[in-house]
Amino acid sequence: MAELPVAPVDRIIREAGANRVSGEAAKALADLLEDVGTEVSTQAMRLARHAGRKTVTADDVRLASRQL
C-alpha cells in the first residue's frame, strides 16, 4: 500500500496534461513511485557506503537514478 498521498500524485498527472484522473490511476502511480523511490534509495545508500560515507547525498541519488 502506498504511503504517498494521492492528491499530489493526482496533481502530477494533471500537470502532465490529463484533464481527468481516476483515483485508481493516482493510486497506481503512487504505488509505482514508491517502488522506484525505494530502489533508487537503496542504490544511493550503497553508493554512499562504497564512498565511505554514512550520509546519502543528492549526487548519490542522481547517480542511482541513472542506473535503473
XYZ file of N, CA, C and O in Angstrom:
272
model
N 0.841 -1.190 0.000
C 0.000 0.000 0.000
C 0.878 1.242 0.000
O 1.822 1.344 0.765
N 0.552 2.189 -0.844
C 1.356 3.398 -0.985
C 1.192 4.309 0.228
O 0.102 4.461 0.762
N 2.289 4.881 0.642
C 2.251 5.858 1.718
C 2.208 7.268 1.162
O 1.953 8.217 1.888
N 2.480 7.407 -0.141
C 2.423 8.716 -0.765
C 0.969 9.181 -0.828
O 0.095 8.414 -1.217
N 0.718 10.442 -0.488
C -0.655 10.941 -0.591
C -1.106 10.972 -2.055
O -0.328 11.286 -2.952
N -2.351 10.653 -2.289
C -2.875 10.563 -3.645
C -3.034 11.956 -4.271
O -2.820 12.117 -5.475
N -3.368 12.971 -3.497
C -3.616 14.312 -4.054
C -2.397 14.870 -4.809
O -2.553 15.354 -5.943
N -1.179 14.816 -4.251
C -0.037 15.314 -5.018
C 0.247 14.481 -6.269
O 0.673 15.020 -7.290
N -0.019 13.196 -6.202
C 0.182 12.331 -7.370
C -0.843 12.696 -8.446
O -0.511 12.791 -9.626
N -2.065 12.952 -8.042
C -3.101 13.415 -8.962
C -2.652 14.706 -9.646
O -2.788 14.866 -10.856
N -2.082 15.622 -8.869
C -1.594 16.897 -9.404
C -0.488 16.664 -10.432
O -0.455 17.312 -11.480
N 0.405 15.733 -10.158
C 1.489 15.417 -11.099
C 0.908 14.934 -12.427
O 1.349 15.363 -13.501
N -0.084 14.071 -12.369
C -0.697 13.562 -13.592
C -1.375 14.693 -14.354
O -1.267 14.797 -15.576
N -2.062 15.574 -13.631
C -2.736 16.704 -14.279
C -1.726 17.662 -14.905
O -1.953 18.191 -15.992
N -0.607 17.878 -14.226
C 0.438 18.749 -14.772
C 1.061 18.149 -16.039
O 1.606 18.869 -16.864
N 0.956 16.834 -16.167
C 1.459 16.160 -17.367
C 0.482 16.312 -18.528
O 0.802 15.930 -19.650
N -0.719 16.851 -18.253
C -1.654 17.133 -19.324
C -3.004 16.452 -19.240
O -3.854 16.683 -20.098
N -3.230 15.629 -18.241
C -4.514 14.938 -18.127
C -5.592 15.907 -17.637
O -5.346 16.711 -16.737
N -6.770 15.823 -18.228
C -7.896 16.642 -17.772
C -8.595 16.010 -16.579
O -9.042 16.710 -15.679
N -8.687 14.676 -16.613
C -9.339 13.960 -15.528
C -8.455 12.792 -15.133
O -7.794 12.188 -15.965
N -8.471 12.472 -13.838
C -7.644 11.384 -13.317
C -8.495 10.558 -12.357
O -9.077 11.098 -11.420
N -8.561 9.271 -12.589
C -9.303 8.413 -11.664
C -8.484 8.221 -10.395
O -7.249 8.286 -10.414
N -9.166 7.964 -9.316
C -8.484 7.684 -8.054
C -7.606 6.453 -8.170
O -6.514 6.387 -7.595
N -8.080 5.483 -8.938
C -7.318 4.249 -9.146
C -6.007 4.531 -9.888
O -4.963 3.955 -9.568
N -6.050 5.439 -10.866
C -4.841 5.790 -11.618
C -3.838 6.502 -10.715
O -2.643 6.224 -10.763
N -4.315 7.423 -9.898
C -3.426 8.151 -8.988
C -2.796 7.196 -7.982
O -1.605 7.282 -7.684
N -3.580 6.234 -7.477
C -3.041 5.260 -6.528
C -2.023 4.353 -7.203
O -0.983 4.034 -6.623
N -2.296 3.943 -8.447
C -1.358 3.087 -9.174
C -0.030 3.801 -9.379
O 1.044 3.208 -9.204
N -0.074 5.083 -9.735
C 1.160 5.838 -9.906
C 1.873 6.028 -8.573
O 3.098 5.919 -8.498
N 1.119 6.269 -7.507
C 1.723 6.412 -6.177
C 2.462 5.127 -5.787
O 3.583 5.178 -5.268
N 1.857 3.981 -6.049
C 2.499 2.691 -5.754
C 3.793 2.537 -6.554
O 4.823 2.124 -6.018
N 3.722 2.879 -7.841
C 4.890 2.773 -8.706
C 6.003 3.715 -8.255
O 7.166 3.329 -8.173
N 5.637 4.964 -7.945
C 6.637 5.940 -7.492
C 7.311 5.490 -6.194
O 8.519 5.678 -6.015
N 6.529 4.897 -5.327
C 7.097 4.399 -4.077
C 8.083 3.262 -4.337
O 9.168 3.225 -3.742
N 7.730 2.351 -5.233
C 8.630 1.243 -5.569
C 9.932 1.753 -6.182
O 11.026 1.324 -5.797
N 9.817 2.663 -7.132
C 11.009 3.209 -7.787
C 11.839 4.001 -6.781
O 13.070 3.897 -6.750
N 11.173 4.772 -5.937
C 11.880 5.540 -4.913
C 12.662 4.653 -3.955
O 13.787 4.976 -3.559
N 12.083 3.521 -3.604
C 12.775 2.575 -2.728
C 14.005 1.998 -3.414
O 15.076 1.890 -2.805
N 13.874 1.654 -4.695
C 15.018 1.121 -5.441
C 16.140 2.159 -5.557
O 17.312 1.840 -5.346
N 15.780 3.386 -5.886
C 16.781 4.444 -6.016
C 17.444 4.707 -4.669
O 18.668 4.853 -4.581
N 16.657 4.747 -3.610
C 17.201 4.993 -2.275
C 18.172 3.902 -1.837
O 19.224 4.183 -1.257
N 17.819 2.656 -2.116
C 18.687 1.536 -1.762
C 20.019 1.629 -2.500
O 21.092 1.462 -1.908
N 19.945 1.923 -3.793
C 21.178 2.047 -4.579
C 21.988 3.261 -4.130
O 23.220 3.194 -4.052
N 21.331 4.362 -3.816
C 22.038 5.566 -3.338
C 22.753 5.277 -2.026
O 23.886 5.729 -1.807
N 22.121 4.508 -1.155
C 22.748 4.132 0.111
C 23.994 3.286 -0.138
O 25.033 3.488 0.498
N 23.913 2.376 -1.094
C 25.084 1.547 -1.432
C 26.227 2.412 -1.955
O 27.398 2.180 -1.637
N 25.892 3.388 -2.788
C 26.921 4.287 -3.327
C 27.590 5.087 -2.217
O 28.809 5.261 -2.217
N 26.805 5.571 -1.273
C 27.371 6.331 -0.150
C 28.292 5.443 0.683
O 29.403 5.854 1.042
N 27.853 4.236 0.976
C 28.692 3.309 1.748
C 29.983 2.998 1.005
O 31.053 2.941 1.599
N 29.886 2.781 -0.304
C 31.069 2.484 -1.107
C 32.067 3.641 -1.045
O 33.278 3.412 -1.056
N 31.550 4.852 -0.952
C 32.410 6.037 -0.862
C 32.894 6.287 0.563
O 33.599 7.253 0.818
N 32.513 5.424 1.494
C 32.952 5.557 2.883
C 32.167 6.598 3.666
O 32.652 7.122 4.668
N 30.953 6.893 3.214
C 30.126 7.887 3.894
C 28.892 7.237 4.491
O 28.413 6.223 4.001
N 28.371 7.867 5.541
C 27.101 7.443 6.124
C 25.950 8.288 5.588
O 24.798 7.897 5.699
N 26.284 9.432 5.036
C 25.276 10.358 4.532
C 25.060 10.159 3.043
O 26.008 10.173 2.261
N 23.801 9.989 2.649
C 23.443 9.891 1.237
C 23.310 11.314 0.705
O 22.614 12.141 1.294
N 23.984 11.598 -0.402
C 23.949 12.937 -0.982
C 23.040 12.979 -2.210
O 22.651 11.934 -2.743
N 22.764 14.190 -2.665
C 21.966 14.367 -3.878
C 22.673 13.720 -5.069
O 22.023 13.146 -5.952
N 23.993 13.797 -5.100
C 24.746 13.162 -6.184
C 24.557 11.643 -6.177
O 24.466 11.027 -7.236
N 24.501 11.044 -4.987
C 24.247 9.600 -4.886
C 22.883 9.264 -5.490
O 22.751 8.293 -6.236
N 21.891 10.068 -5.175
C 20.539 9.829 -5.679
C 20.508 9.985 -7.197
O 19.928 9.152 -7.905
N 21.154 11.026 -7.715
C 21.182 11.235 -9.168
C 21.864 10.061 -9.872
O 21.380 9.556 -10.875
N 22.997 9.641 -9.347
C 23.722 8.534 -9.947
C 22.907 7.247 -9.865
O 22.835 6.482 -10.832
N 22.295 7.005 -8.727
C 21.478 5.804 -8.552
C 20.301 5.793 -9.520
O 19.950 4.743 -10.065
N 19.714 6.951 -9.780
C 18.559 7.000 -10.676
C 18.957 6.694 -12.112
O 18.157 6.185 -12.889
N 20.189 6.978 -12.479
C 20.675 6.674 -13.841
C 20.903 5.189 -14.025
O 20.948 4.696 -15.137
N 21.087 4.457 -12.928
C 21.417 3.042 -13.000
C 20.182 2.133 -13.068
O 20.313 0.927 -13.081
N 19.006 2.728 -13.109
C 17.778 1.898 -13.170
C 17.624 1.243 -14.518
O 17.699 1.690 -15.539
